[in-house]
Amino acid sequence: SGVARAAEVVFTIKNIGSITYTKSVSISQKAYGSAIDESRYHQDGSYLLLNQAVAGINPLNVVIVGDGYQKKDLQKSGKFERSARSACEAFFGVAPFSHFRDRFNVYMVAYESNDEGPGLGGAHDTYFKTWYKGGDDTYVNYQNGNAVNDVLRNNLGFDDNAFYRTVVILLVNTDANIGSTNYLSQTTGDVSVTGDGYATCSVAMLSAGTTGMGGLVRHEVGGHGFGRLGDEYANYTVQTVNDKHAVGFYRNIATDLTYWSNFTQAGYGADKVTYDVQLTDGVYRSTHESGIMWNNNGDFNAVSRQIIYERIIKQTEGF
């Protein structure tokens, strides 16, 4: 209401030897400006630059947006901003991203939702209209298909070059264990130039409220979204892996035991590069039941680190 109110609180601590301590504290409260002071909130489409690339390179972009965050969550330094900053730090928390922080611009873009959190089995009235299946299924997706494109093209003014060099982190305001990644286009390209064969922007959707958010960021954003890596726990068919390799995806999965021979020849042991046959015959993974692409823990394995490293170099230096 903007009306001031005041009170005095008296604290007394007795029975400490023969001494009694008394302290009075006067408290005065008054609303700051109007009932809702817009200057204290992130407005729709406004953004903060959380990390800035150095000059002289072709920068990569990470764009962090949120869904299911209401007005109360969009205070400056509030819930959404804290989650976005945590996601940014998690992304750069492991190698090789930790070594190339100066090649990324990281944007936090705010949007208000009418409903809180994602819909279970169907979308709520949120900005991106995210929904998830529930139970043990970690799948999550969004129904507002043009929203991410509008964020990048209209709000941030990205051209094609910037658009295809972007990973979007869609933080969902929930503590449900959810995480999925998809891509906005599926056009093939010159692998030697693009570094991945996919001229596309990736969108990694994940829970912002779970204690495992850091692992989700590294798996979904760093692994799937940027690295184009495959899950090392999944049972892919030989045909699926071959199709993915044709456009530069899933290079941490193989159908040929010689695929990572350069690592074994360089002296990497079985804890870094292994050839465990999965339940699907003829498909191999590059680590043995460990690492970010296996269970979201630890580090990227040697094969995955090289793939990510190569893509960073190719995308920022043009070769």
PDB file of C-alpha atoms in Angstrom:
ATOM      1  CA  SER A   1       0.000   0.000   0.000  1.00  0.00           C
ATOM      2  CA  GLY A   2       2.979   2.319   0.378  1.00  0.00           C
ATOM      3  CA  VAL A   3       1.979   3.178   3.976  1.00  0.00           C
ATOM      4  CA  ALA A   4       4.798   3.132   6.530  1.00  0.00           C
ATOM      5  CA  ARG A   5       4.626   0.951   9.636  1.00  0.00           C
ATOM      6  CA  ALA A   6       7.023   0.602  12.545  1.00  0.00           C
ATOM      7  CA  ALA A   7       7.637  -1.599  15.575  1.00  0.00           C
ATOM      8  CA  GLU A   8      10.176  -2.080  18.336  1.00  0.00           C
ATOM      9  CA  VAL A   9      11.457  -5.568  19.175  1.00  0.00           C
ATOM     10  CA  VAL A  10      13.229  -6.149  22.490  1.00  0.00           C
ATOM     11  CA  PHE A  11      15.626  -9.100  22.803  1.00  0.00           C
ATOM     12  CA  THR A  12      16.514 -10.238  26.326  1.00  0.00           C
ATOM     13  CA  ILE A  13      19.017 -12.976  27.214  1.00  0.00           C
ATOM     14  CA  LYS A  14      19.008 -13.994  30.868  1.00  0.00           C
ATOM     15  CA  ASN A  15      20.851 -16.387  33.158  1.00  0.00           C
ATOM     16  CA  ILE A  16      24.323 -15.943  31.710  1.00  0.00           C
ATOM     17  CA  GLY A  17      26.167 -15.816  34.971  1.00  0.00           C
ATOM     18  CA  SER A  18      24.802 -12.813  36.862  1.00  0.00           C
ATOM     19  CA  ILE A  19      24.319 -10.687  33.724  1.00  0.00           C
ATOM     20  CA  THR A  20      21.142 -10.013  31.768  1.00  0.00           C
ATOM     21  CA  TYR A  21      21.529  -8.711  28.227  1.00  0.00           C
ATOM     22  CA  THR A  22      18.820  -6.553  26.686  1.00  0.00           C
ATOM     23  CA  LYS A  23      18.831  -5.060  23.195  1.00  0.00           C
ATOM     24  CA  SER A  24      16.122  -3.074  21.442  1.00  0.00           C
ATOM     25  CA  VAL A  25      15.754  -3.028  17.665  1.00  0.00           C
ATOM     26  CA  SER A  26      13.501  -0.596  15.850  1.00  0.00           C
ATOM     27  CA  ILE A  27      12.072  -1.783  12.531  1.00  0.00           C
ATOM     28  CA  SER A  28      10.411   0.459   9.998  1.00  0.00           C
ATOM     29  CA  GLN A  29       8.803  -0.863   6.823  1.00  0.00           C
ATOM     30  CA  LYS A  30       7.565   0.993   3.797  1.00  0.00           C
ATOM     31  CA  ALA A  31       6.709  -0.342   0.371  1.00  0.00           C
ATOM     32  CA  TYR A  32       9.218   0.635  -2.297  1.00  0.00           C
ATOM     33  CA  GLY A  33       7.350   2.813  -4.802  1.00  0.00           C
ATOM     34  CA  SER A  34       4.155   1.273  -6.143  1.00  0.00           C
ATOM     35  CA  ALA A  35       2.698  -2.088  -5.135  1.00  0.00           C
ATOM     36  CA  ILE A  36       4.723  -3.633  -7.983  1.00  0.00           C
ATOM     37  CA  ASP A  37       7.790  -1.605  -8.856  1.00  0.00           C
ATOM     38  CA  GLU A  38       8.547  -2.588 -12.467  1.00  0.00           C
ATOM     39  CA  SER A  39      12.133  -1.350 -12.191  1.00  0.00           C
ATOM     40  CA  ARG A  40      12.857  -4.223  -9.813  1.00  0.00           C
ATOM     41  CA  TYR A  41      11.773  -6.904 -12.297  1.00  0.00           C
ATOM     42  CA  HIS A  42      13.138  -8.337 -15.528  1.00  0.00           C
ATOM     43  CA  GLN A  43      10.682  -7.405 -18.256  1.00  0.00           C
ATOM     44  CA  ASP A  44       9.624  -9.713 -21.105  1.00  0.00           C
ATOM     45  CA  GLY A  45      12.375  -9.884 -23.704  1.00  0.00           C
ATOM     46  CA  SER A  46      14.942  -8.037 -21.589  1.00  0.00           C
ATOM     47  CA  TYR A  47      18.301  -9.714 -21.296  1.00  0.00           C
ATOM     48  CA  LEU A  48      21.509  -9.783 -19.301  1.00  0.00           C
ATOM     49  CA  LEU A  49      24.887 -10.747 -20.732  1.00  0.00           C
ATOM     50  CA  LEU A  50      26.185 -13.258 -18.181  1.00  0.00           C
ATOM     51  CA  ASN A  51      29.421 -14.010 -20.042  1.00  0.00           C
ATOM     52  CA  GLN A  52      31.095 -12.120 -22.873  1.00  0.00           C
ATOM     53  CA  ALA A  53      33.409 -13.520 -25.517  1.00  0.00           C
ATOM     54  CA  VAL A  54      36.677 -11.786 -26.229  1.00  0.00           C
ATOM     55  CA  ALA A  55      36.994  -9.640 -29.321  1.00  0.00           C
ATOM     56  CA  GLY A  56      38.547 -10.996 -32.488  1.00  0.00           C
ATOM     57  CA  ILE A  57      36.768 -14.361 -32.711  1.00  0.00           C
ATOM     58  CA  ASN A  58      33.490 -15.584 -34.141  1.00  0.00           C
ATOM     59  CA  PRO A  59      31.705 -16.142 -30.811  1.00  0.00           C
ATOM     60  CA  LEU A  60      29.445 -19.015 -29.868  1.00  0.00           C
ATOM     61  CA  ASN A  61      26.174 -18.290 -28.072  1.00  0.00           C
ATOM     62  CA  VAL A  62      24.369 -19.777 -25.101  1.00  0.00           C
ATOM     63  CA  VAL A  63      20.895 -18.286 -24.588  1.00  0.00           C
ATOM     64  CA  ILE A  64      19.163 -19.056 -21.282  1.00  0.00           C
ATOM     65  CA  VAL A  65      15.383 -18.657 -21.075  1.00  0.00           C
ATOM     66  CA  GLY A  66      12.878 -19.891 -18.514  1.00  0.00           C
ATOM     67  CA  ASP A  67       9.366 -21.273 -18.572  1.00  0.00           C
ATOM     68  CA  GLY A  68       6.815 -21.413 -15.784  1.00  0.00           C
ATOM     69  CA  TYR A  69       8.307 -18.414 -13.992  1.00  0.00           C
ATOM     70  CA  GLN A  70       5.696 -15.940 -12.783  1.00  0.00           C
ATOM     71  CA  LYS A  71       6.152 -12.257 -12.015  1.00  0.00           C
ATOM     72  CA  LYS A  72       7.278 -13.012  -8.469  1.00  0.00           C
ATOM     73  CA  ASP A  73      10.128 -15.139  -9.839  1.00  0.00           C
ATOM     74  CA  LEU A  74      11.453 -12.436 -12.174  1.00  0.00           C
ATOM     75  CA  GLN A  75      12.760  -9.995  -9.607  1.00  0.00           C
ATOM     76  CA  LYS A  76      16.288  -8.859 -10.332  1.00  0.00           C
ATOM     77  CA  SER A  77      18.596 -11.301  -8.525  1.00  0.00           C
ATOM     78  CA  GLY A  78      15.469 -13.404  -7.937  1.00  0.00           C
ATOM     79  CA  LYS A  79      14.638 -17.033  -8.579  1.00  0.00           C
ATOM     80  CA  PHE A  80      14.976 -17.108 -12.367  1.00  0.00           C
ATOM     81  CA  GLU A  81      18.142 -15.031 -12.469  1.00  0.00           C
ATOM     82  CA  ARG A  82      19.770 -17.204  -9.806  1.00  0.00           C
ATOM     83  CA  SER A  83      18.873 -20.358 -11.753  1.00  0.00           C
ATOM     84  CA  ALA A  84      20.215 -18.847 -14.984  1.00  0.00           C
ATOM     85  CA  ARG A  85      23.506 -17.900 -13.360  1.00  0.00           C
ATOM     86  CA  SER A  86      23.803 -21.393 -11.863  1.00  0.00           C
ATOM     87  CA  ALA A  87      23.202 -22.942 -15.294  1.00  0.00           C
ATOM     88  CA  CYS A  88      25.868 -20.695 -16.819  1.00  0.00           C
ATOM     89  CA  GLU A  89      28.437 -21.754 -14.225  1.00  0.00           C
ATOM     90  CA  ALA A  90      27.502 -25.427 -14.604  1.00  0.00           C
ATOM     91  CA  PHE A  91      28.024 -25.230 -18.372  1.00  0.00           C
ATOM     92  CA  PHE A  92      31.567 -23.926 -17.880  1.00  0.00           C
ATOM     93  CA  GLY A  93      32.222 -26.215 -14.926  1.00  0.00           C
ATOM     94  CA  VAL A  94      33.939 -29.049 -16.825  1.00  0.00           C
ATOM     95  CA  ALA A  95      36.532 -29.410 -19.573  1.00  0.00           C
ATOM     96  CA  PRO A  96      36.773 -28.539 -22.351  1.00  0.00           C
ATOM     97  CA  PHE A  97      34.174 -25.760 -21.900  1.00  0.00           C
ATOM     98  CA  SER A  98      36.040 -24.507 -18.828  1.00  0.00           C
ATOM     99  CA  HIS A  99      39.069 -23.764 -21.036  1.00  0.00           C
ATOM    100  CA  PHE A 100      37.099 -21.850 -23.682  1.00  0.00           C
ATOM    101  CA  ARG A 101      34.820 -19.613 -21.644  1.00  0.00           C
ATOM    102  CA  ASP A 102      36.175 -16.565 -23.480  1.00  0.00           C
ATOM    103  CA  ARG A 103      34.692 -17.856 -26.762  1.00  0.00           C
ATOM    104  CA  PHE A 104      31.069 -17.808 -25.586  1.00  0.00           C
ATOM    105  CA  ASN A 105      28.474 -15.095 -25.164  1.00  0.00           C
ATOM    106  CA  VAL A 106      25.873 -16.164 -22.596  1.00  0.00           C
ATOM    107  CA  TYR A 107      22.543 -14.328 -22.572  1.00  0.00           C
ATOM    108  CA  MET A 108      19.796 -14.573 -19.972  1.00  0.00           C
ATOM    109  CA  VAL A 109      16.422 -13.574 -21.462  1.00  0.00           C
ATOM    110  CA  ALA A 110      13.359 -13.159 -19.224  1.00  0.00           C
ATOM    111  CA  TYR A 111       9.743 -14.084 -19.986  1.00  0.00           C
ATOM    112  CA  GLU A 112       6.750 -14.093 -17.663  1.00  0.00           C
ATOM    113  CA  SER A 113       4.352 -17.045 -17.515  1.00  0.00           C
ATOM    114  CA  ASN A 114       0.793 -16.959 -16.183  1.00  0.00           C
ATOM    115  CA  ASP A 115       1.061 -20.460 -14.705  1.00  0.00           C
ATOM    116  CA  GLU A 116       3.879 -21.829 -12.591  1.00  0.00           C
ATOM    117  CA  GLY A 117       5.920 -24.792 -13.746  1.00  0.00           C
ATOM    118  CA  PRO A 118       5.345 -27.100 -16.715  1.00  0.00           C
ATOM    119  CA  GLY A 119       2.183 -29.064 -17.471  1.00  0.00           C
ATOM    120  CA  LEU A 120       1.990 -32.761 -16.622  1.00  0.00           C
ATOM    121  CA  GLY A 121       0.839 -34.554 -19.771  1.00  0.00           C
ATOM    122  CA  GLY A 122      -0.142 -31.251 -21.409  1.00  0.00           C
ATOM    123  CA  ALA A 123       0.914 -27.635 -21.462  1.00  0.00           C
ATOM    124  CA  HIS A 124       0.059 -25.036 -18.825  1.00  0.00           C
ATOM    125  CA  ASP A 125      -0.453 -21.365 -19.635  1.00  0.00           C
ATOM    126  CA  THR A 126       3.280 -20.663 -19.748  1.00  0.00           C
ATOM    127  CA  TYR A 127       5.340 -18.694 -22.240  1.00  0.00           C
ATOM    128  CA  PHE A 128       6.885 -21.689 -24.006  1.00  0.00           C
ATOM    129  CA  LYS A 129       4.085 -24.107 -23.015  1.00  0.00           C
ATOM    130  CA  THR A 130       6.406 -26.848 -21.732  1.00  0.00           C
ATOM    131  CA  TRP A 131       5.038 -30.203 -20.630  1.00  0.00           C
ATOM    132  CA  TYR A 132       6.438 -33.502 -19.412  1.00  0.00           C
ATOM    133  CA  LYS A 133       5.248 -37.103 -19.136  1.00  0.00           C
ATOM    134  CA  GLY A 134       5.894 -37.738 -15.451  1.00  0.00           C
ATOM    135  CA  GLY A 135       6.774 -40.922 -13.610  1.00  0.00           C
ATOM    136  CA  ASP A 136      10.214 -42.261 -14.479  1.00  0.00           C
ATOM    137  CA  ASP A 137      10.112 -40.705 -17.950  1.00  0.00           C
ATOM    138  CA  THR A 138      12.461 -37.714 -18.170  1.00  0.00           C
ATOM    139  CA  TYR A 139      11.100 -36.516 -21.526  1.00  0.00           C
ATOM    140  CA  VAL A 140      10.097 -32.844 -21.733  1.00  0.00           C
ATOM    141  CA  ASN A 141       9.096 -30.653 -24.678  1.00  0.00           C
ATOM    142  CA  TYR A 142       7.395 -27.361 -25.476  1.00  0.00           C
ATOM    143  CA  GLN A 143       4.385 -26.548 -27.663  1.00  0.00           C
ATOM    144  CA  ASN A 144       5.061 -22.900 -28.522  1.00  0.00           C
ATOM    145  CA  GLY A 145       7.102 -23.806 -31.580  1.00  0.00           C
ATOM    146  CA  ASN A 146       7.901 -20.268 -32.715  1.00  0.00           C
ATOM    147  CA  ALA A 147       8.914 -18.908 -29.319  1.00  0.00           C
ATOM    148  CA  VAL A 148      12.609 -19.856 -29.388  1.00  0.00           C
ATOM    149  CA  ASN A 149      12.978 -18.633 -32.959  1.00  0.00           C
ATOM    150  CA  ASP A 150      11.450 -15.287 -31.924  1.00  0.00           C
ATOM    151  CA  VAL A 151      13.832 -14.992 -28.972  1.00  0.00           C
ATOM    152  CA  LEU A 152      16.895 -15.412 -31.166  1.00  0.00           C
ATOM    153  CA  ARG A 153      15.762 -13.696 -34.361  1.00  0.00           C
ATOM    154  CA  ASN A 154      13.689 -10.838 -32.962  1.00  0.00           C
ATOM    155  CA  ASN A 155      14.698 -10.187 -29.357  1.00  0.00           C
ATOM    156  CA  LEU A 156      18.434 -10.732 -29.801  1.00  0.00           C
ATOM    157  CA  GLY A 157      18.612  -9.940 -33.519  1.00  0.00           C
ATOM    158  CA  PHE A 158      20.594 -13.050 -34.497  1.00  0.00           C
ATOM    159  CA  ASP A 159      21.281 -13.594 -38.181  1.00  0.00           C
ATOM    160  CA  ASP A 160      21.758 -17.077 -39.670  1.00  0.00           C
ATOM    161  CA  ASN A 161      25.415 -17.175 -38.666  1.00  0.00           C
ATOM    162  CA  ALA A 162      24.626 -16.467 -35.005  1.00  0.00           C
ATOM    163  CA  PHE A 163      21.476 -18.600 -35.025  1.00  0.00           C
ATOM    164  CA  TYR A 164      23.316 -21.745 -36.081  1.00  0.00           C
ATOM    165  CA  ARG A 165      26.037 -21.121 -33.504  1.00  0.00           C
ATOM    166  CA  THR A 166      23.620 -21.059 -30.577  1.00  0.00           C
ATOM    167  CA  VAL A 167      22.649 -23.465 -27.828  1.00  0.00           C
ATOM    168  CA  VAL A 168      19.428 -22.561 -25.998  1.00  0.00           C
ATOM    169  CA  ILE A 169      18.942 -23.604 -22.375  1.00  0.00           C
ATOM    170  CA  LEU A 170      15.229 -23.707 -21.552  1.00  0.00           C
ATOM    171  CA  LEU A 171      15.045 -23.785 -17.752  1.00  0.00           C
ATOM    172  CA  VAL A 172      11.738 -25.246 -16.582  1.00  0.00           C
ATOM    173  CA  ASN A 173      10.524 -24.057 -13.186  1.00  0.00           C
ATOM    174  CA  THR A 174      10.065 -27.464 -11.561  1.00  0.00           C
ATOM    175  CA  ASP A 175      11.910 -29.943  -9.387  1.00  0.00           C
ATOM    176  CA  ALA A 176      10.805 -32.902 -11.526  1.00  0.00           C
ATOM    177  CA  ASN A 177      13.663 -34.935 -12.994  1.00  0.00           C
ATOM    178  CA  ILE A 178      13.294 -33.950 -16.658  1.00  0.00           C
ATOM    179  CA  GLY A 179      15.713 -33.232 -19.490  1.00  0.00           C
ATOM    180  CA  SER A 180      15.542 -33.435 -23.304  1.00  0.00           C
ATOM    181  CA  THR A 181      17.236 -31.800 -26.281  1.00  0.00           C
ATOM    182  CA  ASN A 182      15.919 -31.098 -29.761  1.00  0.00           C
ATOM    183  CA  TYR A 183      17.002 -29.103 -32.806  1.00  0.00           C
ATOM    184  CA  LEU A 184      15.252 -26.352 -34.745  1.00  0.00           C
ATOM    185  CA  SER A 185      16.288 -27.548 -38.197  1.00  0.00           C
ATOM    186  CA  GLN A 186      17.846 -30.628 -39.718  1.00  0.00           C
ATOM    187  CA  THR A 187      19.812 -29.534 -42.748  1.00  0.00           C
ATOM    188  CA  THR A 188      23.047 -31.276 -43.583  1.00  0.00           C
ATOM    189  CA  GLY A 189      26.198 -29.356 -44.306  1.00  0.00           C
ATOM    190  CA  ASP A 190      29.919 -29.648 -44.860  1.00  0.00           C
ATOM    191  CA  VAL A 191      31.251 -31.389 -41.753  1.00  0.00           C
ATOM    192  CA  SER A 192      34.730 -29.997 -42.330  1.00  0.00           C
ATOM    193  CA  VAL A 193      33.349 -26.453 -42.141  1.00  0.00           C
ATOM    194  CA  THR A 194      30.504 -26.625 -39.643  1.00  0.00           C
ATOM    195  CA  GLY A 195      32.193 -29.088 -37.349  1.00  0.00           C
ATOM    196  CA  ASP A 196      29.042 -31.151 -36.931  1.00  0.00           C
ATOM    197  CA  GLY A 197      27.229 -31.392 -40.284  1.00  0.00           C
ATOM    198  CA  TYR A 198      24.042 -29.960 -38.822  1.00  0.00           C
ATOM    199  CA  ALA A 199      23.238 -26.327 -39.608  1.00  0.00           C
ATOM    200  CA  THR A 200      20.957 -25.966 -36.631  1.00  0.00           C
ATOM    201  CA  CYS A 201      20.277 -24.392 -33.254  1.00  0.00           C
ATOM    202  CA  SER A 202      19.762 -26.790 -30.358  1.00  0.00           C
ATOM    203  CA  VAL A 203      17.271 -26.386 -27.512  1.00  0.00           C
ATOM    204  CA  ALA A 204      18.064 -28.179 -24.258  1.00  0.00           C
ATOM    205  CA  MET A 205      15.095 -28.317 -21.873  1.00  0.00           C
ATOM    206  CA  LEU A 206      15.729 -29.229 -18.249  1.00  0.00           C
ATOM    207  CA  SER A 207      14.528 -28.853 -14.702  1.00  0.00           C
ATOM    208  CA  ALA A 208      15.860 -25.811 -12.880  1.00  0.00           C
ATOM    209  CA  GLY A 209      14.739 -27.003  -9.457  1.00  0.00           C
ATOM    210  CA  THR A 210      16.352 -30.403  -9.123  1.00  0.00           C
ATOM    211  CA  THR A 211      19.540 -30.841  -7.114  1.00  0.00           C
ATOM    212  CA  GLY A 212      21.044 -32.444 -10.211  1.00  0.00           C
ATOM    213  CA  MET A 213      20.636 -29.398 -12.441  1.00  0.00           C
ATOM    214  CA  GLY A 214      24.396 -29.079 -12.959  1.00  0.00           C
ATOM    215  CA  GLY A 215      24.602 -32.618 -14.322  1.00  0.00           C
ATOM    216  CA  LEU A 216      21.578 -32.006 -16.555  1.00  0.00           C
ATOM    217  CA  VAL A 217      23.174 -28.860 -17.976  1.00  0.00           C
ATOM    218  CA  ARG A 218      26.381 -30.715 -18.819  1.00  0.00           C
ATOM    219  CA  HIS A 219      24.572 -33.716 -20.293  1.00  0.00           C
ATOM    220  CA  GLU A 220      21.800 -31.975 -22.235  1.00  0.00           C
ATOM    221  CA  VAL A 221      23.463 -28.662 -23.111  1.00  0.00           C
ATOM    222  CA  GLY A 222      27.159 -29.470 -23.312  1.00  0.00           C
ATOM    223  CA  GLY A 223      26.769 -33.060 -24.521  1.00  0.00           C
ATOM    224  CA  HIS A 224      23.672 -33.267 -26.698  1.00  0.00           C
ATOM    225  CA  GLY A 225      23.128 -29.587 -27.504  1.00  0.00           C
ATOM    226  CA  PHE A 226      26.647 -28.454 -28.293  1.00  0.00           C
ATOM    227  CA  GLY A 227      28.678 -31.631 -28.701  1.00  0.00           C
ATOM    228  CA  ARG A 228      25.982 -33.509 -30.687  1.00  0.00           C
ATOM    229  CA  LEU A 229      26.873 -36.538 -28.566  1.00  0.00           C
ATOM    230  CA  GLY A 230      24.765 -39.648 -28.086  1.00  0.00           C
ATOM    231  CA  ASP A 231      23.667 -41.206 -24.818  1.00  0.00           C
ATOM    232  CA  GLU A 232      26.156 -43.822 -23.697  1.00  0.00           C
ATOM    233  CA  TYR A 233      23.472 -45.776 -21.831  1.00  0.00           C
ATOM    234  CA  ALA A 234      21.116 -46.137 -24.827  1.00  0.00           C
ATOM    235  CA  ASN A 235      20.694 -49.170 -27.061  1.00  0.00           C
ATOM    236  CA  TYR A 236      21.045 -47.722 -30.553  1.00  0.00           C
ATOM    237  CA  THR A 237      20.852 -49.812 -33.681  1.00  0.00           C
ATOM    238  CA  VAL A 238      23.710 -49.945 -36.146  1.00  0.00           C
ATOM    239  CA  GLN A 239      21.544 -48.130 -38.712  1.00  0.00           C
ATOM    240  CA  THR A 240      20.744 -45.315 -36.275  1.00  0.00           C
ATOM    241  CA  VAL A 241      24.409 -44.742 -35.464  1.00  0.00           C
ATOM    242  CA  ASN A 242      25.425 -44.796 -39.135  1.00  0.00           C
ATOM    243  CA  ASP A 243      22.679 -42.294 -39.985  1.00  0.00           C
ATOM    244  CA  LYS A 244      23.759 -39.992 -37.169  1.00  0.00           C
ATOM    245  CA  HIS A 245      27.432 -40.216 -38.162  1.00  0.00           C
ATOM    246  CA  ALA A 246      26.504 -39.148 -41.708  1.00  0.00           C
ATOM    247  CA  VAL A 247      25.542 -35.705 -40.366  1.00  0.00           C
ATOM    248  CA  GLY A 248      28.228 -35.494 -37.685  1.00  0.00           C
ATOM    249  CA  PHE A 249      26.211 -36.680 -34.682  1.00  0.00           C
ATOM    250  CA  TYR A 250      26.864 -39.395 -32.047  1.00  0.00           C
ATOM    251  CA  ARG A 251      30.596 -39.591 -32.706  1.00  0.00           C
ATOM    252  CA  ASN A 252      31.076 -40.882 -29.146  1.00  0.00           C
ATOM    253  CA  ILE A 253      29.193 -44.008 -30.249  1.00  0.00           C
ATOM    254  CA  ALA A 254      30.639 -46.407 -32.859  1.00  0.00           C
ATOM    255  CA  THR A 255      29.858 -49.459 -34.958  1.00  0.00           C
ATOM    256  CA  ASP A 256      33.508 -50.226 -35.682  1.00  0.00           C
ATOM    257  CA  LEU A 257      36.096 -51.253 -33.099  1.00  0.00           C
ATOM    258  CA  THR A 258      38.762 -49.201 -34.902  1.00  0.00           C
ATOM    259  CA  TYR A 259      36.741 -45.971 -34.621  1.00  0.00           C
ATOM    260  CA  TRP A 260      38.759 -44.683 -31.642  1.00  0.00           C
ATOM    261  CA  SER A 261      42.042 -46.431 -32.398  1.00  0.00           C
ATOM    262  CA  ASN A 262      43.933 -43.120 -32.259  1.00  0.00           C
ATOM    263  CA  PHE A 263      43.127 -42.906 -28.536  1.00  0.00           C
ATOM    264  CA  THR A 264      44.296 -46.395 -27.670  1.00  0.00           C
ATOM    265  CA  GLN A 265      47.431 -45.873 -29.760  1.00  0.00           C
ATOM    266  CA  ALA A 266      48.075 -42.690 -27.769  1.00  0.00           C
ATOM    267  CA  GLY A 267      47.986 -44.670 -24.546  1.00  0.00           C
ATOM    268  CA  TYR A 268      44.499 -43.970 -23.200  1.00  0.00           C
ATOM    269  CA  GLY A 269      43.486 -46.826 -20.914  1.00  0.00           C
ATOM    270  CA  ALA A 270      40.242 -48.749 -20.726  1.00  0.00           C
ATOM    271  CA  ASP A 271      38.848 -46.325 -18.144  1.00  0.00           C
ATOM    272  CA  LYS A 272      38.852 -43.589 -20.820  1.00  0.00           C
ATOM    273  CA  VAL A 273      38.148 -45.432 -24.053  1.00  0.00           C
ATOM    274  CA  THR A 274      36.445 -48.830 -24.020  1.00  0.00           C
ATOM    275  CA  TYR A 275      34.580 -50.959 -26.503  1.00  0.00           C
ATOM    276  CA  ASP A 276      31.707 -52.375 -24.506  1.00  0.00           C
ATOM    277  CA  VAL A 277      29.069 -53.970 -26.702  1.00  0.00           C
ATOM    278  CA  GLN A 278      25.672 -52.642 -25.677  1.00  0.00           C
ATOM    279  CA  LEU A 279      22.520 -54.730 -25.691  1.00  0.00           C
ATOM    280  CA  THR A 280      22.220 -53.958 -29.382  1.00  0.00           C
ATOM    281  CA  ASP A 281      24.836 -56.030 -31.211  1.00  0.00           C
ATOM    282  CA  GLY A 282      27.512 -54.141 -33.080  1.00  0.00           C
ATOM    283  CA  VAL A 283      27.175 -50.802 -31.281  1.00  0.00           C
ATOM    284  CA  TYR A 284      29.906 -49.563 -28.940  1.00  0.00           C
ATOM    285  CA  ARG A 285      30.317 -46.700 -26.510  1.00  0.00           C
ATOM    286  CA  SER A 286      33.446 -44.781 -25.619  1.00  0.00           C
ATOM    287  CA  THR A 287      33.410 -45.323 -21.837  1.00  0.00           C
ATOM    288  CA  HIS A 288      32.443 -48.035 -19.401  1.00  0.00           C
ATOM    289  CA  GLU A 289      29.395 -47.008 -17.348  1.00  0.00           C
ATOM    290  CA  SER A 290      30.752 -43.652 -16.227  1.00  0.00           C
ATOM    291  CA  GLY A 291      30.862 -39.999 -17.221  1.00  0.00           C
ATOM    292  CA  ILE A 292      28.472 -37.260 -18.215  1.00  0.00           C
ATOM    293  CA  MET A 293      26.889 -39.020 -21.194  1.00  0.00           C
ATOM    294  CA  TRP A 294      26.350 -42.164 -19.121  1.00  0.00           C
ATOM    295  CA  ASN A 295      24.854 -40.895 -15.847  1.00  0.00           C
ATOM    296  CA  ASN A 296      25.383 -37.095 -15.777  1.00  0.00           C
ATOM    297  CA  ASN A 297      28.278 -37.429 -13.317  1.00  0.00           C
ATOM    298  CA  GLY A 298      31.999 -36.764 -13.491  1.00  0.00           C
ATOM    299  CA  ASP A 299      33.590 -35.479 -16.680  1.00  0.00           C
ATOM    300  CA  PHE A 300      33.275 -35.872 -20.408  1.00  0.00           C
ATOM    301  CA  ASN A 301      35.391 -38.820 -21.478  1.00  0.00           C
ATOM    302  CA  ALA A 302      38.426 -38.435 -23.737  1.00  0.00           C
ATOM    303  CA  VAL A 303      36.510 -39.074 -26.970  1.00  0.00           C
ATOM    304  CA  SER A 304      33.748 -36.606 -26.058  1.00  0.00           C
ATOM    305  CA  ARG A 305      36.261 -33.951 -25.004  1.00  0.00           C
ATOM    306  CA  GLN A 306      37.994 -34.165 -28.374  1.00  0.00           C
ATOM    307  CA  ILE A 307      34.675 -33.889 -30.236  1.00  0.00           C
ATOM    308  CA  ILE A 308      33.662 -30.809 -28.246  1.00  0.00           C
ATOM    309  CA  TYR A 309      37.135 -29.283 -28.546  1.00  0.00           C
ATOM    310  CA  GLU A 310      37.149 -29.707 -32.324  1.00  0.00           C
ATOM    311  CA  ARG A 311      33.734 -28.130 -32.660  1.00  0.00           C
ATOM    312  CA  ILE A 312      34.698 -25.112 -30.560  1.00  0.00           C
ATOM    313  CA  ILE A 313      37.818 -24.529 -32.646  1.00  0.00           C
ATOM    314  CA  LYS A 314      36.068 -25.001 -35.983  1.00  0.00           C
ATOM    315  CA  GLN A 315      33.138 -22.776 -35.044  1.00  0.00           C
ATOM    316  CA  THR A 316      35.220 -19.933 -33.617  1.00  0.00           C
ATOM    317  CA  GLU A 317      38.261 -20.008 -35.888  1.00  0.00           C
ATOM    318  CA  GLY A 318      36.672 -21.159 -39.118  1.00  0.00           C
ATOM    319  CA  PHE A 319      38.616 -24.335 -39.853  1.00  0.00           C
TER     320      PHE A 319
END
